[in-house]
XYZ file of C-alpha atoms in Angstrom:
439
model
C 118.846 143.746 108.512
C 116.866 144.843 105.182
C 114.296 147.884 106.051
C 111.052 145.431 106.463
C 113.292 143.223 108.875
C 113.966 146.667 110.574
C 110.579 147.506 110.806
C 109.101 144.180 111.985
C 111.837 143.819 115.083
C 110.475 147.762 115.700
C 106.915 146.586 116.093
C 106.009 145.582 119.737
C 109.069 148.815 120.953
C 108.397 151.940 118.754
C 107.961 154.820 120.613
C 107.237 158.432 118.975
C 109.286 161.914 119.943
C 109.043 165.223 118.397
C 108.272 168.940 118.129
C 104.698 169.489 118.287
C 102.299 173.311 118.034
C 98.628 174.317 117.708
C 98.319 177.652 115.994
C 94.307 178.755 116.571
C 92.882 181.931 115.180
C 91.929 184.496 117.770
C 88.892 185.399 115.785
C 87.439 182.210 114.187
C 89.069 183.053 110.992
C 90.212 180.656 108.951
C 93.683 181.976 107.153
C 96.018 180.722 104.794
C 98.849 182.335 107.214
C 97.445 179.961 109.669
C 98.980 177.275 108.117
C 102.867 179.498 107.055
C 103.067 180.068 110.911
C 102.429 176.637 111.655
C 105.281 175.460 109.129
C 107.336 178.128 110.270
C 107.328 177.278 113.653
C 108.205 173.488 112.858
C 111.208 175.570 111.441
C 112.333 176.989 114.084
C 112.232 173.869 116.154
C 114.405 172.335 113.992
C 116.938 171.135 116.339
C 114.161 168.961 117.798
C 113.842 166.965 113.633
C 115.449 163.749 112.719
C 118.406 164.203 110.306
C 118.498 160.715 108.690
C 121.480 160.742 105.734
C 120.228 164.409 105.194
C 116.859 163.777 104.527
C 115.242 164.301 107.721
C 112.460 162.235 109.503
C 109.125 162.698 109.461
C 106.336 165.520 109.799
C 103.200 166.752 108.949
C 100.487 169.528 109.534
C 96.590 169.338 110.107
C 94.480 171.611 108.390
C 90.664 172.419 108.082
C 89.288 170.574 104.710
C 90.634 173.814 101.946
C 86.437 174.389 101.119
C 87.357 176.370 98.738
C 89.783 174.172 96.643
C 87.097 171.641 97.433
C 84.362 173.867 96.341
C 86.105 174.678 92.862
C 86.807 170.900 92.064
C 83.103 170.008 92.401
C 82.154 172.876 90.170
C 84.955 172.243 87.468
C 82.852 168.745 87.114
C 79.777 170.208 87.056
C 78.787 169.592 90.616
C 76.754 172.291 93.187
C 80.302 173.803 94.922
C 78.246 174.375 97.710
C 78.410 171.065 98.594
C 81.468 171.692 99.764
C 80.133 173.632 102.709
C 77.960 170.783 104.033
C 77.857 169.060 107.194
C 77.789 165.671 105.559
C 80.911 166.631 103.234
C 84.091 165.049 104.218
C 87.182 164.171 102.794
C 89.719 161.383 103.062
C 93.853 161.655 102.818
C 95.144 157.856 101.971
C 98.315 156.976 101.536
C 98.973 154.212 99.160
C 102.171 152.057 100.720
C 105.513 151.663 98.892
C 104.446 147.655 99.017
C 101.513 148.425 98.331
C 102.190 150.601 95.157
C 101.522 147.898 92.686
C 98.100 147.130 93.181
C 97.567 150.729 93.474
C 94.161 150.770 91.281
C 93.010 147.530 93.440
C 93.640 149.715 96.862
C 92.148 152.898 95.029
C 88.904 150.493 93.847
C 88.713 148.743 97.371
C 88.605 152.113 99.646
C 85.535 153.437 97.213
C 83.719 149.924 97.768
C 84.178 150.387 101.176
C 82.809 153.878 101.581
C 80.338 153.075 98.619
C 79.163 149.963 100.534
C 78.112 151.760 103.511
C 75.988 154.152 102.175
C 78.092 157.154 100.971
C 78.680 159.096 98.262
C 81.959 158.959 96.223
C 81.956 162.823 94.782
C 85.580 162.912 93.766
C 88.446 160.357 94.087
C 91.742 161.394 92.868
C 95.943 160.633 93.049
C 96.830 164.077 95.096
C 99.595 166.315 93.447
C 102.881 165.493 95.169
C 105.913 167.121 94.268
C 108.431 163.947 95.036
C 111.864 165.452 93.240
C 111.766 167.537 96.611
C 112.275 164.481 98.726
C 115.284 162.854 99.643
C 116.405 160.158 97.428
C 115.564 157.143 100.223
C 112.206 158.971 100.854
C 111.762 159.776 97.054
C 112.094 155.766 96.536
C 109.595 154.866 99.230
C 106.986 157.319 98.781
C 103.441 156.641 98.828
C 100.595 157.661 96.623
C 98.733 160.158 97.636
C 94.883 159.394 97.331
C 92.046 161.980 97.688
C 88.960 161.033 97.990
C 85.847 163.610 98.914
C 82.544 162.611 99.348
C 78.983 162.991 101.479
C 77.776 160.855 104.333
C 74.397 160.200 104.376
C 74.008 162.146 107.737
C 72.806 165.176 107.925
C 73.902 165.832 111.894
C 78.194 166.342 111.314
C 78.422 165.041 114.116
C 76.538 161.731 113.098
C 78.931 161.845 110.416
C 81.687 161.836 111.790
C 80.604 158.823 113.865
C 80.108 157.297 111.121
C 83.307 157.999 109.326
C 85.355 156.501 112.281
C 83.403 153.477 111.696
C 84.375 153.586 107.859
C 88.147 154.368 109.021
C 88.622 151.440 110.904
C 86.746 149.349 108.194
C 88.945 150.384 105.381
C 91.958 149.230 107.491
C 90.758 146.051 108.369
C 90.268 145.520 104.422
C 93.930 147.214 103.851
C 95.791 147.009 106.559
C 99.002 148.185 105.171
C 97.028 151.378 103.935
C 97.631 154.208 106.184
C 94.904 156.437 106.289
C 96.073 159.856 107.165
C 92.724 161.498 107.758
C 89.071 161.079 107.335
C 86.981 163.250 108.315
C 84.475 166.173 107.943
C 86.140 169.182 109.555
C 89.831 168.282 109.041
C 92.686 167.368 106.339
C 96.695 166.130 106.775
C 99.447 166.218 105.121
C 102.311 164.326 106.074
C 105.762 163.307 104.771
C 109.293 161.565 104.793
C 111.445 164.850 105.561
C 112.089 167.874 106.810
C 108.581 170.290 107.581
C 110.511 172.729 104.916
C 109.616 170.443 102.584
C 105.997 169.894 103.402
C 104.858 173.031 100.878
C 107.443 172.185 98.026
C 105.902 168.983 98.112
C 102.078 169.663 98.574
C 101.390 172.272 96.390
C 98.296 172.271 97.751
C 99.366 173.635 100.792
C 101.163 177.057 99.235
C 97.403 177.432 97.473
C 96.187 180.637 99.335
C 93.021 178.879 99.405
C 93.783 176.914 101.490
C 93.056 178.101 104.914
C 92.499 177.239 108.301
C 91.236 178.480 111.679
C 93.298 175.660 113.661
C 96.258 174.245 112.195
C 98.562 171.337 114.231
C 102.602 170.734 113.377
C 104.346 167.781 114.404
C 107.870 167.364 113.720
C 109.781 164.055 114.693
C 113.429 163.263 116.418
C 112.588 159.895 117.589
C 115.605 157.480 118.159
C 112.819 154.478 118.622
C 111.102 154.415 115.522
C 111.947 154.241 111.473
C 111.569 156.325 109.506
C 108.374 155.564 107.992
C 106.171 157.641 106.300
C 103.347 156.435 108.184
C 104.912 157.392 111.619
C 104.560 160.637 111.019
C 102.383 163.259 113.060
C 99.775 164.499 113.243
C 97.209 161.947 112.739
C 94.116 162.187 112.643
C 93.236 163.728 116.105
C 96.384 164.491 117.926
C 100.720 165.430 117.454
C 102.331 164.073 120.637
C 105.694 164.814 121.818
C 107.469 161.781 124.344
C 106.572 157.917 124.489
C 103.672 156.015 126.424
C 105.734 153.831 128.933
C 102.562 151.902 129.984
C 101.182 151.163 125.822
C 100.465 147.350 126.095
C 97.793 148.195 129.038
C 96.131 151.385 126.698
C 96.225 149.037 124.016
C 94.422 146.196 125.835
C 92.348 148.618 127.920
C 91.477 149.733 124.539
C 90.800 146.607 123.306
C 88.786 145.462 125.656
C 86.019 148.251 124.685
C 85.841 147.346 121.477
C 88.307 150.048 120.168
C 90.960 147.856 117.331
C 94.142 149.480 117.716
C 96.350 150.839 114.687
C 97.686 147.833 112.909
C 101.109 147.585 113.443
C 101.013 150.855 114.768
C 103.156 152.973 117.011
C 102.341 154.103 120.879
C 101.464 157.400 119.823
C 99.084 155.937 116.932
C 96.614 153.784 119.277
C 96.857 156.878 121.527
C 94.973 158.372 118.539
C 92.895 155.988 118.097
C 91.584 155.522 121.468
C 90.890 158.806 122.152
C 89.074 158.686 118.652
C 87.368 156.322 119.827
C 86.196 157.230 123.086
C 84.053 160.212 121.431
C 82.760 158.590 118.407
C 81.518 154.731 120.062
C 81.019 156.512 123.408
C 80.160 159.920 122.723
C 82.172 161.423 125.152
C 83.102 164.870 124.760
C 86.566 165.785 123.668
C 87.557 167.449 126.950
C 86.674 164.289 128.464
C 88.158 161.335 126.266
C 91.667 163.580 126.793
C 90.941 163.536 130.480
C 90.559 159.946 130.867
C 93.565 159.071 129.095
C 96.296 161.345 130.744
C 94.167 161.499 134.311
C 94.418 163.921 136.935
C 97.096 162.848 139.767
C 95.448 160.977 142.280
C 96.626 162.643 145.300
C 95.371 166.112 143.831
C 92.066 164.499 142.982
C 91.546 163.915 146.562
C 91.765 168.106 147.631
C 88.872 168.686 145.087
C 85.666 169.692 145.999
C 83.547 166.111 146.302
C 81.447 166.899 143.637
C 84.095 166.812 141.257
C 85.701 164.056 142.415
C 83.154 162.245 141.716
C 83.300 163.066 138.252
C 86.836 161.487 138.086
C 86.065 158.828 140.255
C 83.483 158.302 137.032
C 86.571 158.963 134.357
C 88.774 156.651 136.161
C 86.306 153.729 136.495
C 84.980 153.773 133.166
C 88.604 153.985 131.547
C 90.990 152.610 134.137
C 94.303 154.620 134.344
C 95.615 153.469 130.907
C 98.532 155.690 129.652
C 102.119 157.393 131.695
C 104.543 159.211 128.910
C 106.315 161.172 129.998
C 104.056 163.199 127.025
C 102.843 166.357 125.632
C 100.004 166.475 123.339
C 98.081 169.166 121.174
C 94.743 167.575 119.422
C 92.055 168.935 117.898
C 88.899 166.987 117.167
C 85.579 169.738 115.365
C 86.342 173.303 117.155
C 88.345 172.436 120.445
C 91.643 172.234 120.048
C 93.620 170.746 123.062
C 96.618 170.584 124.561
C 98.186 168.637 128.043
C 100.978 167.476 129.436
C 100.953 163.840 132.104
C 101.781 163.917 135.248
C 104.926 163.340 134.814
C 105.410 166.960 133.326
C 109.116 165.533 131.436
C 107.419 167.186 128.264
C 107.402 170.707 127.993
C 103.838 172.448 126.248
C 104.291 176.345 125.977
C 100.937 178.496 126.174
C 101.099 181.869 123.739
C 99.356 184.812 123.207
C 100.207 187.336 119.945
C 98.128 189.776 118.340
C 96.576 187.316 116.282
C 96.622 183.791 117.865
C 96.541 181.496 120.263
C 99.348 178.755 120.306
C 100.600 175.845 122.440
C 104.169 174.630 121.283
C 107.162 172.723 123.146
C 108.863 176.095 122.693
C 108.307 179.925 123.696
C 110.320 180.920 121.088
C 108.785 179.628 118.397
C 107.207 183.787 118.177
C 109.204 186.603 118.296
C 109.458 188.958 121.627
C 108.028 191.384 119.915
C 104.836 189.925 118.728
C 104.188 187.977 122.083
C 101.313 189.999 124.590
C 101.433 187.972 127.752
C 104.253 186.095 129.310
C 104.330 182.476 128.042
C 103.329 180.088 130.234
C 104.228 176.458 130.365
C 101.553 173.962 131.672
C 102.264 172.195 134.775
C 102.169 168.321 135.301
C 98.564 166.981 134.141
C 97.407 169.892 133.453
C 95.393 170.543 130.244
C 93.706 173.458 128.503
C 91.390 174.020 125.553
C 90.966 176.917 122.640
C 87.274 176.523 121.221
C 87.645 178.405 117.882
C 84.210 179.215 116.402
C 83.864 180.816 112.801
C 83.964 184.373 113.040
C 83.834 184.159 116.726
C 86.077 185.067 119.746
C 88.205 182.127 120.316
C 87.392 181.251 124.078
C 90.264 179.684 126.192
C 89.387 177.929 128.543
C 91.934 177.028 131.653
C 91.949 173.911 133.457
C 89.403 174.985 136.431
C 86.939 175.779 133.679
C 87.884 172.759 131.598
C 87.065 170.735 134.959
C 83.816 173.055 135.325
C 82.817 171.792 132.110
C 83.334 168.294 133.020
C 81.287 168.206 135.970
C 79.079 170.094 134.028
C 78.815 167.071 131.621
C 78.320 164.519 134.033
C 75.188 166.113 135.725
C 73.741 165.832 132.418
C 74.182 162.267 132.207
C 71.597 160.500 134.862
C 72.206 157.139 133.909
C 75.332 157.574 134.327
C 74.432 159.393 138.324
C 72.631 155.908 139.142
C 75.697 154.007 138.268
C 77.718 155.670 140.294
C 75.446 155.525 142.686
C 76.152 151.591 142.879
C 79.431 152.084 142.093
C 80.153 154.077 145.550
C 78.701 151.496 147.042
C 80.927 148.383 146.054
C 78.286 146.951 143.317
C 79.339 145.964 140.167
C 77.056 148.331 137.567
C 77.247 149.192 133.561
C 76.958 152.997 132.470
C 75.671 153.960 129.522
C 77.401 157.055 128.144
C 74.449 158.044 126.027
C 71.933 158.367 128.342
C 70.249 161.603 129.134
């Protein structure tokens, strides 16, 4: 089989597996060191990374938008540099794949066209710097064009701006199904490549720039026997990094489609998991913690032991989004200022919570940190357990254990009066449609 035939053969059966890490500054401070720590952790978990013909499999890092870099770019073209700190400022990282390179200029124009037609203002559109000589021969021959777009979305509220961008993300995919959108966000950007983690700062000089700072960083490195080594499969995706596989992927996809959440064209299980979590947040106004709890629900036999008020919350979550995802899977995710981690109910993929002097970390392995830097014994998450770290600029990061997350879920449910009324009918066995936006 040639390369394209192989890709088509795996299209319906792909599963992603890998090493994952999240690093959160304890003081809510954005630092360049966070990027370096994340990449260093991936390098230490190199045995979890694939090595195909000596080139590596795929890896990536999700960081805050490097606002200092974009501030200076805006200034260089005579625009107000403070725009980079506006809540409606966004950055998109687009990978124009190898098969689209002959139409590179047309693809760039179409991306700009979809954005501008929606009312977004494109301020800068540029081919981002890549040092492709650092890649192996196969990765270099098939390397995508790194296209960066920065602009303003016509929303003063950052949450509404992100919802608009999610809709635009899917609109661009409909127009250009072979394009890979690494990220399109008011908060974060993603850098990824086909290769080993140590190549990330060598291929993307922007990562080495000390103006590139992040309070939350996610890293991912692939070792997968079920997917082909295309850069589009490298993670993190726009929200999450995933270790494991979704063995019920068709059920998950069909549930998402029923709710109007479009799957990624030709996407893997991890890509569509990422899409559905984003859809629940952006299309149905769920909190990121609610979305993660829906996709990876608590063990049913455990829920039966919860207090009645909490059981009603879980009844609603399962009713709104029927149990559709089963791993084995471990996930780290980031949306806005919330970093999340979970192990699904099977508990067959590890995720450790680690605390150091300066950071909170979630990782596939506890050995990513020297024992002298660890404040407490690293703790593995139990099957079905979730953890969240809320990072607010210049404030102490807040760690929510699973009971605290469940308390938050109860508060969110209690604030939605329309949902509570709908659930009264649900418990009587009368069908009803909830309104997640009513307050």
